[in-house]
């Protein structure tokens, strides 16, 4: 008897035992659901994909190697932050590994190279992070679900907050690539005051001395910056070293202050406000349980990337349960995904017409953590049930 | 005007960091005729070890020494185990092997320290600002980098121009066979020299750590610029490294600041910002092309 056969018998036996109480799961959980997770595990941004993988794997291990009652065969691959690599991996996953579902990409430029192809091939893709505007609007697709956000959302929340706080003159900085421009347009959609200057720097730049000197000379009331990962660490450190930390407050999206960055930057980030859809101290049962089990398993606090991957895995699990692990029921699976019948650690979560979340957005502040190091603390809510700006362009 | 002076200082500081990297690389390149792409990895090793030592309470100066020593030891081990097999191979083999080393070191660092960036703060006594130009407070740590760079370059100049080892180095740069024939222990000289270049990279790494992210792959950005510096300056020339590093530091910094402003004179702001930023990041390569068009062997060529 083949290994698969043995597994099926075992599973069948297990299912039979459980069958009395959970009749719907029945005995068809034989074939494991194959999920392809492409993410960024190398380069300076490798820790983002590492967090994504950890969040996703945590959800699976919490359910004993399953999601929604079905065995999961998770295939993880590194895209090295290269769109063409990711595309090759996706092709292989679809054509020779026959995955049922794909997920995991961190960067929007990588997602744009992969997602349109994947959904065209009839595979469902659930995004754990990247949410480029095109996929939310004109190019939305029934096979594409975003379990994180639409890219502009988090910047929009900060635009609204800085507006509400009454800052009159704001200085903007972002890397010179599509997500940088999206960030700035998201911010400006809700901030109505003066933009003193809008500076685009080279992607991956490490030294910001020149930009900081110009910024100081421009005398803004506040600074909004979108620098994820290493770029942000460099910027925040250098900003504090220039003595500006206490003079001109810094505002950014959560990507400018994720848990690892805040730890690496330390005191220089203290007091910085950032916008997010979640915070590690969020006051709900699901979130507390998630943070505790993440810390227990990995010995570090989860970042927003881990949280989104964890939610995505549980969302997928809810749809797998709805079809009883039978991935051939594609239409039912899609309908079940759209229902989003799972407990999100961020609280409110539902899908809009374009399969993007309608959710709340919050402001966090970087504070000293009683357990040592620094962490994000929730300080307020900006948007409730926020819909992205592109939903109306989606014909679905 | 104040802002311009401040930007000049920024350019100088960036140039000095590049100089620490370039002088080590150009010595190795000039004398051993070895292309070492893994020089940026030694920068990374210096930063990681320095940051780790300081995080464990060694204090700034001990941490600095630890970073330099770790880079030097790693460099010498690298020379002893791998590089000496490559001297007689052609440049393409060296590029391939040392590129492999970059991947090795990046992965090694991820295994030891994890993928998330490591923290290192500025030492307290250098964390403030100094009002060198009235009205434009300048970060004390950046000033310290400038001073260190100038002092180290001075020492290096003295070492190369006025001492016996320096004489061998210069002789080796122009004729490698002859200095071996004169009874100098070339293989020892090479190991020491490699360690010395590595120590300079380690120093640059620790000095860069407080204002940058200490993470896997951090040496690659600076490595590319370092190569531009030695190509512009002239391979193997210390004077060339100095001139090239300052030229690149100033061009890059001033270009980033003033090109988008210049573009706004002709173009609408939304176009100028993007186009200006792109042009600014091309500036150093344009500079390199111009220099090489007129002086194909760099500003200060060493080999006849």
XYZ file of C-alpha atoms in Angstrom:
700
model
C 0.000 0.000 0.000
C 1.330 3.406 -0.912
C 2.140 6.001 1.713
C -0.729 8.098 0.478
C -3.023 5.115 0.799
C -1.928 4.481 4.371
C -2.415 8.121 5.191
C -5.876 7.983 3.726
C -6.777 4.974 5.835
C -5.457 6.642 8.967
C -7.240 9.827 8.141
C -10.365 7.939 7.322
C -10.195 6.256 10.693
C -9.642 9.571 12.426
C -12.478 11.121 10.495
C -14.746 8.220 11.324
C -14.040 8.733 15.008
C -14.777 12.423 14.708
C -17.583 11.794 12.276
C -20.273 11.511 14.883
C -19.818 15.073 16.000
C -18.618 16.780 12.809
C -20.609 15.047 10.154
C -19.842 17.517 7.383
C -16.108 16.810 7.385
C -16.839 13.216 6.520
C -14.162 10.995 5.081
C -13.094 13.032 2.063
C -10.117 14.715 3.795
C -7.838 12.208 2.078
C -5.956 14.362 -0.396
C -3.883 17.090 1.305
C -4.475 20.639 0.098
C -1.353 21.907 -1.653
C -0.535 25.542 -0.970
C 2.303 27.357 -2.729
C 3.802 30.175 -0.659
C 6.178 32.456 -2.570
C 7.799 35.122 -0.446
C 10.985 37.123 0.073
C 13.364 35.161 2.309
C 16.739 36.517 1.188
C 18.212 40.029 0.691
C 17.925 42.751 3.306
C 14.139 42.413 3.172
C 14.336 38.681 3.901
C 12.961 39.068 7.387
C 9.612 40.241 5.998
C 9.086 36.969 4.166
C 10.433 35.067 7.145
C 7.694 36.677 9.249
C 5.121 35.811 6.602
C 6.152 32.170 6.614
C 6.180 32.015 10.409
C 2.685 33.479 10.688
C 1.316 31.075 8.098
C 3.017 28.033 9.619
C 1.824 28.991 13.090
C -1.812 28.829 11.967
C -1.227 25.389 10.446
C 0.578 24.024 13.485
C -2.142 25.357 15.812
C -4.578 23.144 13.951
C -2.274 20.136 14.133
C -0.852 20.344 10.627
C -4.233 21.088 9.106
C -6.321 24.014 7.999
C -10.084 23.697 8.058
C -9.797 19.998 8.832
C -7.721 19.094 5.764
C -4.053 18.138 5.734
C -1.891 20.879 4.320
C 1.100 20.426 2.084
C 2.820 23.812 2.238
C 5.543 24.542 -0.322
C 7.652 27.603 0.538
C 9.919 29.294 -2.007
C 12.108 32.402 -1.920
C 11.630 34.991 -4.665
C 14.801 36.913 -3.708
C 12.810 40.133 -4.286
C 13.006 39.481 -8.041
C 9.765 39.520 -10.061
C 11.163 37.212 -12.747
C 12.279 34.615 -10.189
C 8.857 34.685 -8.563
C 7.210 34.201 -11.935
C 9.344 31.147 -12.692
C 8.546 29.647 -9.309
C 4.839 30.283 -9.832
C 4.916 28.569 -13.217
C 6.628 25.545 -11.721
C 4.236 25.399 -8.779
C 1.237 25.470 -11.086
C 2.467 23.231 -13.886
C 4.501 20.548 -12.172
C 3.480 20.697 -8.519
C -0.217 21.314 -9.225
C -0.832 23.562 -6.240
C -4.460 24.217 -5.287
C -3.831 27.720 -4.017
C -1.113 30.359 -3.874
C -0.179 33.036 -1.358
C 2.622 34.908 0.441
C 4.143 37.663 -1.722
C 5.457 40.682 0.202
C 6.360 43.192 -2.525
C 3.906 44.761 -4.972
C 6.265 44.671 -7.938
C 6.731 40.923 -7.401
C 2.991 40.435 -6.976
C 2.298 42.225 -10.257
C 4.557 39.757 -12.048
C 2.859 36.726 -10.522
C -0.777 37.349 -9.641
C -2.232 38.135 -13.097
C -0.694 34.924 -14.452
C -1.824 32.797 -11.518
C -5.434 33.931 -11.626
C -5.522 33.586 -15.413
C -4.488 29.954 -14.965
C -7.521 29.498 -12.738
C -5.589 29.235 -9.469
C -6.861 31.185 -6.474
C -4.366 33.631 -4.971
C -4.708 35.015 -1.445
C -2.387 37.953 -0.771
C -0.765 38.167 2.654
C 0.683 41.612 2.066
C 1.073 43.214 -1.353
C -2.042 45.110 -2.448
C -1.239 47.048 -5.636
C -3.954 49.445 -6.820
C -4.349 47.847 -10.237
C -5.503 44.543 -8.724
C -8.051 46.320 -6.554
C -9.489 48.370 -9.395
C -9.637 47.800 -13.128
C -7.823 44.451 -13.040
C -9.669 42.901 -10.100
C -10.330 39.177 -10.483
C -12.657 36.616 -8.968
C -9.637 34.404 -8.211
C -7.694 37.134 -6.398
C -8.306 37.813 -2.720
C -6.351 40.219 -0.554
C -6.283 39.278 3.123
C -4.112 42.270 4.089
C -5.160 45.668 2.665
C -5.054 47.749 -0.466
C -1.613 49.459 -0.566
C -2.921 53.025 -0.234
C -5.059 52.305 2.865
C -2.417 52.507 5.554
C -1.019 55.754 4.134
C -4.534 57.169 3.827
C -5.063 56.530 7.522
C -1.935 58.520 8.372
C -2.979 61.331 6.021
C -6.261 61.604 7.894
C -4.545 61.476 11.286
C -1.958 64.163 10.469
C -4.807 66.295 9.093
C -6.853 65.775 12.293
C -3.862 66.685 14.445
C -3.734 70.071 12.728
C -0.275 70.004 11.167
C -0.131 72.726 8.509
C 3.116 71.982 6.630
C 4.260 68.419 5.975
C 7.417 67.130 4.298
C 7.128 63.827 2.408
C 9.807 61.229 1.674
C 9.602 57.876 -0.104
C 11.745 55.617 -2.284
C 11.490 56.208 -6.029
C 9.417 53.164 -7.064
C 5.709 52.485 -7.652
C 4.801 51.659 -4.033
C 6.553 54.874 -2.924
C 4.393 56.937 -5.244
C 1.240 55.047 -4.171
C 2.130 55.798 -0.561
C 2.390 59.507 -1.217
C -0.849 59.640 -3.205
C -2.601 57.672 -0.451
C -1.401 60.173 2.143
C -2.369 63.178 0.042
C -5.851 61.785 -0.592
C -6.738 62.570 3.032
C -4.226 65.241 4.053
C -5.385 68.662 2.910
C -2.651 70.957 4.295
C 0.526 72.232 2.627
C 3.086 69.797 1.230
C 6.396 71.623 1.732
C 8.306 69.194 -0.450
C 7.973 65.674 -1.790
C 11.280 63.853 -2.065
C 11.882 60.554 -3.840
C 15.126 58.777 -3.030
C 16.850 55.844 -4.655
C 15.382 52.462 -3.701
C 17.735 50.832 -1.195
C 19.561 54.079 -0.341
C 21.431 53.823 2.946
C 22.553 57.361 3.733
C 20.001 60.141 4.175
C 22.266 62.922 5.439
C 21.621 65.120 2.408
C 17.843 64.690 2.518
C 17.741 65.349 6.262
C 19.767 68.555 5.892
C 17.371 69.833 3.206
C 14.424 68.803 5.345
C 15.714 70.765 8.317
C 16.201 73.835 6.140
C 12.609 73.574 4.846
C 11.249 73.801 8.442
C 8.089 71.654 8.139
C 5.686 71.020 11.079
C 5.779 67.279 10.506
C 7.384 64.610 8.346
C 5.616 61.680 6.681
C 7.983 59.019 5.401
C 7.492 55.635 3.775
C 10.708 53.644 4.154
C 10.214 49.928 4.773
C 12.881 47.644 6.268
C 16.558 48.649 6.261
C 15.889 51.972 4.540
C 13.588 52.979 7.387
C 16.052 51.868 10.044
C 18.732 54.036 8.447
C 16.427 57.004 8.086
C 15.064 56.963 11.640
C 18.528 56.562 13.187
C 20.000 59.362 11.122
C 17.005 61.602 11.819
C 17.528 61.222 15.554
C 21.296 61.746 15.224
C 20.647 65.021 13.417
C 18.809 66.143 16.552
C 15.451 66.417 14.783
C 13.563 63.748 16.725
C 12.258 66.182 19.334
C 11.874 69.119 16.959
C 9.821 67.812 14.034
C 7.618 64.767 14.681
C 7.870 61.766 12.345
C 4.798 60.002 10.983
C 4.730 56.926 8.824
C 2.823 53.825 7.841
C 3.341 50.607 9.826
C 5.966 49.637 7.222
C 8.182 52.401 8.586
C 7.954 50.956 12.104
C 7.478 47.183 12.101
C 8.425 45.255 15.228
C 11.907 44.317 13.982
C 12.698 47.834 12.832
C 11.586 49.296 16.126
C 13.828 46.820 17.935
C 16.809 47.594 15.710
C 16.349 51.352 15.952
C 15.644 51.476 19.676
C 15.264 54.816 21.374
C 15.529 56.799 18.136
C 12.022 55.595 17.206
C 10.426 56.245 20.587
C 7.269 58.322 20.286
C 6.950 57.819 16.551
C 3.351 57.471 15.366
C 2.466 54.998 12.643
C -0.752 53.792 11.046
C -1.762 50.150 10.840
C -4.640 47.706 10.700
C -3.418 45.923 13.826
C -1.152 46.310 16.847
C 0.491 43.645 19.027
C -1.424 44.982 22.063
C -4.824 44.836 20.336
C -7.531 44.099 22.859
C -9.331 41.024 21.541
C -9.162 37.328 22.384
C -7.922 36.154 18.990
C -5.095 38.663 18.913
C -3.945 37.948 22.475
C -3.900 34.229 21.745
C -2.020 34.807 18.488
C 0.667 36.992 20.105
C 1.132 34.550 22.984
C 1.459 31.473 20.796
C 3.737 33.310 18.349
C 6.056 34.379 21.160
C 5.993 30.860 22.592
C 6.879 29.296 19.244
C 9.410 31.767 17.839
C 10.644 33.708 20.871
C 9.934 37.087 19.283
C 6.970 39.404 18.890
C 4.955 39.041 15.682
C 5.035 41.835 13.136
C 2.158 42.976 10.982
C 3.483 40.689 8.233
C 3.186 37.629 10.502
C -0.264 38.690 11.600
C -1.530 39.095 8.042
C -0.154 35.684 7.045
C -1.752 34.112 10.118
C -5.100 35.666 9.223
C -4.732 34.607 5.590
C -4.093 31.005 6.675
C -7.156 31.006 8.917
C -9.245 32.599 6.175
C -8.129 29.852 3.782
C -8.882 27.316 6.509
C -12.456 28.597 6.820
C -13.037 28.082 3.100
C -11.392 24.626 3.118
C -13.721 23.606 5.921
C -16.698 24.871 3.951
C -15.911 22.565 1.012
C -14.883 19.724 3.318
C -11.333 19.734 1.967
C -12.457 19.057 -1.600
C -10.565 21.630 -3.626
C -12.245 20.634 -6.869
C -15.335 22.534 -5.736
C -13.763 25.786 -6.890
C -16.900 27.918 -7.052
C -18.020 26.901 -3.577
C -14.508 27.515 -2.303
C -14.488 31.031 -3.761
C -17.893 31.784 -2.278
C -16.706 30.545 1.100
C -13.547 32.676 0.935
C -15.628 35.726 0.105
C -17.742 35.135 3.227
C -14.569 35.456 5.334
C -16.112 33.301 8.031
C -13.134 33.320 10.401
C -12.048 35.232 13.482
C -9.534 37.822 12.370
C -6.976 38.894 14.961
C -7.503 42.472 13.763
C -11.196 42.400 14.730
C -13.612 43.563 12.017
C -12.952 41.947 8.664
C -15.139 41.537 5.609
C -14.511 41.537 1.875
C -15.734 44.305 -0.405
C -16.926 43.882 -3.995
C -13.294 43.745 -5.215
C -12.247 40.972 -2.768
C -10.269 43.482 -0.703
C -10.880 43.893 3.023
C -13.237 46.445 4.499
C -11.678 47.030 7.893
C -10.622 49.500 10.593
C -7.381 51.457 10.703
C -5.505 52.518 13.797
C -2.675 54.743 14.978
C 0.134 53.187 17.008
C 2.949 54.766 18.927
C 6.413 53.330 19.502
C 6.956 52.892 23.240
C 9.451 51.155 25.516
C 8.353 47.579 26.085
C 8.198 46.468 29.751
C 9.773 43.161 28.586
C 12.753 45.053 27.149
C 13.235 46.660 23.764
C 10.552 48.714 22.045
C 7.098 47.937 20.729
C 4.012 49.481 19.154
C 1.111 50.588 21.313
C -2.385 51.339 20.105
C -3.335 54.998 20.598
C -6.482 55.462 18.542
C -8.664 54.562 15.598
C -8.794 56.640 12.412
C -11.134 54.802 10.064
C -13.946 52.331 10.675
C -15.012 49.955 7.902
C -12.747 51.748 5.467
C -13.229 50.915 1.777
C -10.318 51.362 -0.628
C -10.340 54.063 -3.297
C -10.348 51.654 -6.242
C -13.325 49.453 -5.306
C -15.661 51.430 -7.570
C -13.443 50.745 -10.621
C -13.798 47.000 -10.140
C -16.531 45.437 -12.264
C -17.292 42.407 -10.141
C 24.639 78.923 1.651
C 24.559 77.327 5.090
C 22.725 74.403 3.584
C 25.292 74.122 0.822
C 28.165 73.972 3.346
C 26.287 71.358 5.314
C 25.740 69.312 2.177
C 29.462 69.592 1.412
C 30.175 68.098 4.834
C 27.696 65.303 4.115
C 29.439 64.610 0.840
C 32.798 64.593 2.584
C 31.556 62.177 5.222
C 30.167 59.806 2.609
C 33.398 60.093 0.637
C 35.473 59.230 3.691
C 33.465 56.052 4.340
C 33.972 55.056 0.722
C 37.655 55.850 1.069
C 38.108 53.388 3.936
C 36.586 50.699 1.753
C 38.358 51.727 -1.434
C 41.865 51.955 0.014
C 41.770 48.345 1.212
C 40.274 47.103 -2.004
C 42.669 49.010 -4.230
C 45.734 47.749 -2.345
C 44.593 44.181 -2.879
C 43.571 44.817 -6.451
C 46.703 46.771 -7.305
C 49.232 44.426 -5.754
C 47.761 40.996 -5.973
C 45.819 41.725 -9.155
C 42.863 40.097 -7.418
C 39.271 41.179 -7.810
C 37.597 40.643 -4.468
C 33.828 41.067 -4.661
C 33.558 39.853 -1.070
C 35.161 43.027 0.288
C 31.648 44.242 1.183
C 31.157 41.097 3.251
C 34.114 42.111 5.438
C 32.363 45.453 5.947
C 29.302 43.482 7.064
C 31.322 41.235 9.391
C 32.827 44.332 11.033
C 29.383 45.864 11.546
C 27.818 42.678 12.956
C 30.625 41.842 15.342
C 30.983 45.457 16.470
C 27.228 45.778 17.081
C 27.097 42.449 18.916
C 30.051 43.286 21.157
C 28.536 46.643 22.049
C 25.134 45.055 22.696
C 26.893 42.770 25.188
C 28.291 45.747 27.043
C 31.805 45.984 25.672
C 31.602 49.751 25.276
C 32.160 51.594 22.018
C 35.935 51.409 21.674
C 36.247 47.725 22.529
C 33.371 47.037 20.149
C 35.174 48.992 17.464
C 38.330 46.961 18.048
C 36.361 43.716 18.048
C 34.761 44.600 14.718
C 38.083 45.524 13.145
C 39.776 42.407 14.506
C 36.950 40.131 13.359
C 37.098 41.568 9.848
C 40.893 41.258 9.755
C 40.834 37.662 10.954
C 38.041 36.750 8.555
C 39.977 38.434 5.761
C 43.189 36.582 6.521
C 41.372 33.268 6.835
C 39.679 33.968 3.523
C 43.047 34.696 1.904
C 44.644 31.606 3.413
C 41.877 29.180 2.533
C 40.535 30.497 -0.754
C 42.153 33.566 -2.264
C 45.655 32.226 -2.657
C 44.306 29.615 -5.044
C 42.949 32.377 -7.219
C 45.962 34.620 -7.807
C 46.999 32.794 -10.944
C 43.492 32.314 -12.288
C 41.928 34.904 -14.540
C 39.667 37.656 -13.346
C 36.483 35.886 -14.331
C 37.281 32.960 -12.018
C 38.034 35.412 -9.219
C 34.748 37.210 -9.781
C 32.855 33.948 -9.689
C 34.588 32.626 -6.568
C 34.307 35.853 -4.602
C 30.692 36.262 -5.676
C 30.115 32.840 -4.177
C 31.712 34.125 -0.990
C 29.203 36.993 -0.844
C 26.345 34.480 -0.872
C 28.159 32.382 1.703
C 28.700 35.299 4.083
C 25.141 36.597 3.690
C 23.734 33.196 4.523
C 26.210 32.685 7.362
C 25.170 35.969 8.925
C 21.469 35.011 8.624
C 22.189 31.705 10.323
C 24.149 33.231 13.201
C 22.218 36.458 13.810
C 18.880 35.687 12.172
C 17.258 37.590 9.349
C 16.064 40.542 11.335
C 18.366 43.573 11.529
C 20.636 43.971 14.561
C 20.610 47.132 16.678
C 23.541 49.411 17.360
C 23.211 52.892 18.813
C 25.661 55.748 18.658
C 27.873 55.911 21.749
C 26.506 58.476 24.224
C 29.439 60.848 23.941
C 28.894 61.117 20.170
C 25.118 61.083 20.015
C 24.548 64.838 20.093
C 25.074 67.469 17.462
C 27.866 70.007 17.032
C 27.266 73.504 15.696
C 30.260 73.550 13.372
C 28.535 75.908 10.977
C 26.393 78.321 13.036
C 22.708 77.579 12.472
C 23.284 74.109 11.080
C 23.837 71.569 13.866
C 25.775 68.593 12.530
C 25.607 65.065 14.002
C 28.676 64.500 16.184
C 29.003 60.921 15.038
C 29.298 61.941 11.400
C 32.041 64.387 12.358
C 33.805 61.541 14.144
C 33.596 59.484 10.958
C 35.157 62.318 8.970
C 37.982 62.741 11.499
C 38.628 58.990 11.668
C 38.704 58.757 7.898
C 41.178 61.609 7.564
C 43.447 60.230 10.301
C 43.402 56.714 8.866
C 44.113 58.009 5.385
C 47.024 60.007 6.759
C 48.438 56.916 8.447
C 47.914 54.887 5.325
C 49.712 57.480 3.243
C 52.607 57.422 5.681
C 52.675 53.628 5.674
C 52.682 53.331 1.909
C 55.002 56.227 1.111
C 57.485 56.283 3.993
C 57.977 52.759 5.332
C 59.690 49.635 4.091
C 56.469 47.651 3.875
C 55.035 50.528 1.913
C 57.953 50.344 -0.436
C 57.309 46.635 -1.027
C 53.673 47.396 -1.596
C 54.465 50.057 -4.147
C 57.078 47.874 -5.766
C 54.659 44.970 -5.866
C 52.064 47.167 -7.504
C 54.384 47.924 -10.412
C 56.239 44.643 -10.752
C 55.188 41.614 -8.802
C 57.826 39.158 -10.096
C 60.707 41.471 -9.305
C 59.894 41.980 -5.648
C 59.645 38.218 -5.148
C 63.038 37.852 -6.785
C 64.428 40.386 -4.315
C 63.651 38.032 -1.445
C 60.446 39.439 -0.035
C 58.173 36.751 1.384
C 55.343 37.429 -1.015
C 52.893 34.949 0.387
C 53.196 36.394 3.902
C 53.039 39.927 2.548
C 49.844 39.044 0.703
C 48.179 37.538 3.755
C 49.082 40.528 5.906
C 48.018 42.942 3.240
C 44.722 41.163 2.802
C 44.139 41.292 6.547
C 44.990 44.969 6.533
C 42.510 45.719 3.751
C 39.923 43.672 5.614
C 40.584 45.624 8.818
C 39.901 48.886 6.981
C 36.615 47.431 5.684
C 35.777 46.308 9.223
C 36.490 49.806 10.530
C 34.174 51.264 7.888
C 31.556 48.697 8.872
C 31.583 49.527 12.580
C 31.593 53.254 11.838
C 28.601 52.837 9.510
C 26.610 50.602 11.869
C 25.178 53.330 14.136
C 23.501 55.122 11.273
C 22.540 52.210 9.109
C 20.697 48.917 9.298
C 23.003 46.082 10.296
C 21.566 43.311 8.151
C 22.475 40.569 5.736
C 23.561 41.990 2.382
C 24.420 45.431 3.772
C 27.881 45.319 2.164
C 26.629 45.106 -1.403
C 25.475 48.682 -1.942
C 28.711 50.121 -0.693
C 30.763 47.582 -2.634
C 29.401 48.769 -5.972
C 30.266 52.375 -5.135
C 33.690 51.292 -3.932
C 34.405 49.710 -7.283
C 33.302 52.882 -9.010
C 35.722 54.795 -6.781
C 38.740 52.680 -7.662
C 37.895 52.569 -11.340
C 37.672 56.364 -11.415
C 40.719 56.845 -9.222
C 42.929 54.369 -11.033
C 43.362 50.778 -9.964
C 45.990 50.282 -7.285
C 46.510 53.939 -6.527
C 45.976 55.270 -3.010
C 45.939 58.852 -4.263
C 43.391 57.753 -6.837
C 41.252 56.188 -4.123
C 41.284 59.456 -2.163
C 40.373 61.564 -5.187
C 37.782 59.080 -6.434
C 36.110 58.654 -3.051
C 35.765 62.384 -2.451
C 34.552 62.940 -5.998
C 31.902 60.230 -5.695
C 30.852 61.289 -2.198
C 30.341 64.894 -3.254
C 28.744 64.105 -6.611
C 26.279 61.693 -5.105
C 25.286 63.924 -2.203
C 25.063 67.197 -4.121
C 23.380 65.472 -7.054
C 20.648 64.029 -4.844
C 19.947 67.431 -3.332
C 20.229 69.805 -6.256
C 19.278 67.871 -9.393
C 15.556 67.580 -8.544
C 15.595 71.335 -7.767
C 17.246 72.074 -11.082
C 14.756 69.919 -12.956
C 11.898 71.878 -11.437
C 13.075 74.952 -13.295
C 12.019 73.318 -16.561
C 9.566 70.609 -15.692
C 6.302 70.488 -13.717
C 7.037 69.416 -10.090
C 5.381 66.005 -10.313
C 7.574 64.997 -13.271
C 10.673 66.736 -11.938
C 10.591 64.840 -8.616
C 10.612 61.415 -10.213
C 12.898 62.257 -13.123
C 15.262 64.252 -10.893
C 15.531 61.386 -8.419
C 16.280 58.948 -11.220
C 18.864 61.222 -12.794
C 20.479 61.840 -9.397
C 20.956 58.131 -8.824
C 22.621 57.892 -12.240
C 25.010 60.775 -11.580
C 27.968 58.759 -10.337
C 27.790 56.421 -13.306
C 27.640 59.368 -15.665
C 30.663 60.780 -13.862
C 32.437 57.454 -14.239
C 31.693 57.355 -17.960
C 33.008 60.889 -18.435
C 36.207 60.210 -16.489
C 36.887 56.970 -18.326
C 36.241 58.592 -21.690
C 39.149 60.938 -21.081
C 41.356 58.806 -18.850
C 40.602 55.146 -19.540
C 42.923 54.014 -16.733
C 41.488 56.361 -14.135
C 42.695 59.649 -12.732
C 45.927 58.292 -11.236
C 47.068 55.289 -13.167
C 49.717 53.066 -11.575
C 50.590 50.434 -14.107
C 52.711 51.680 -17.028
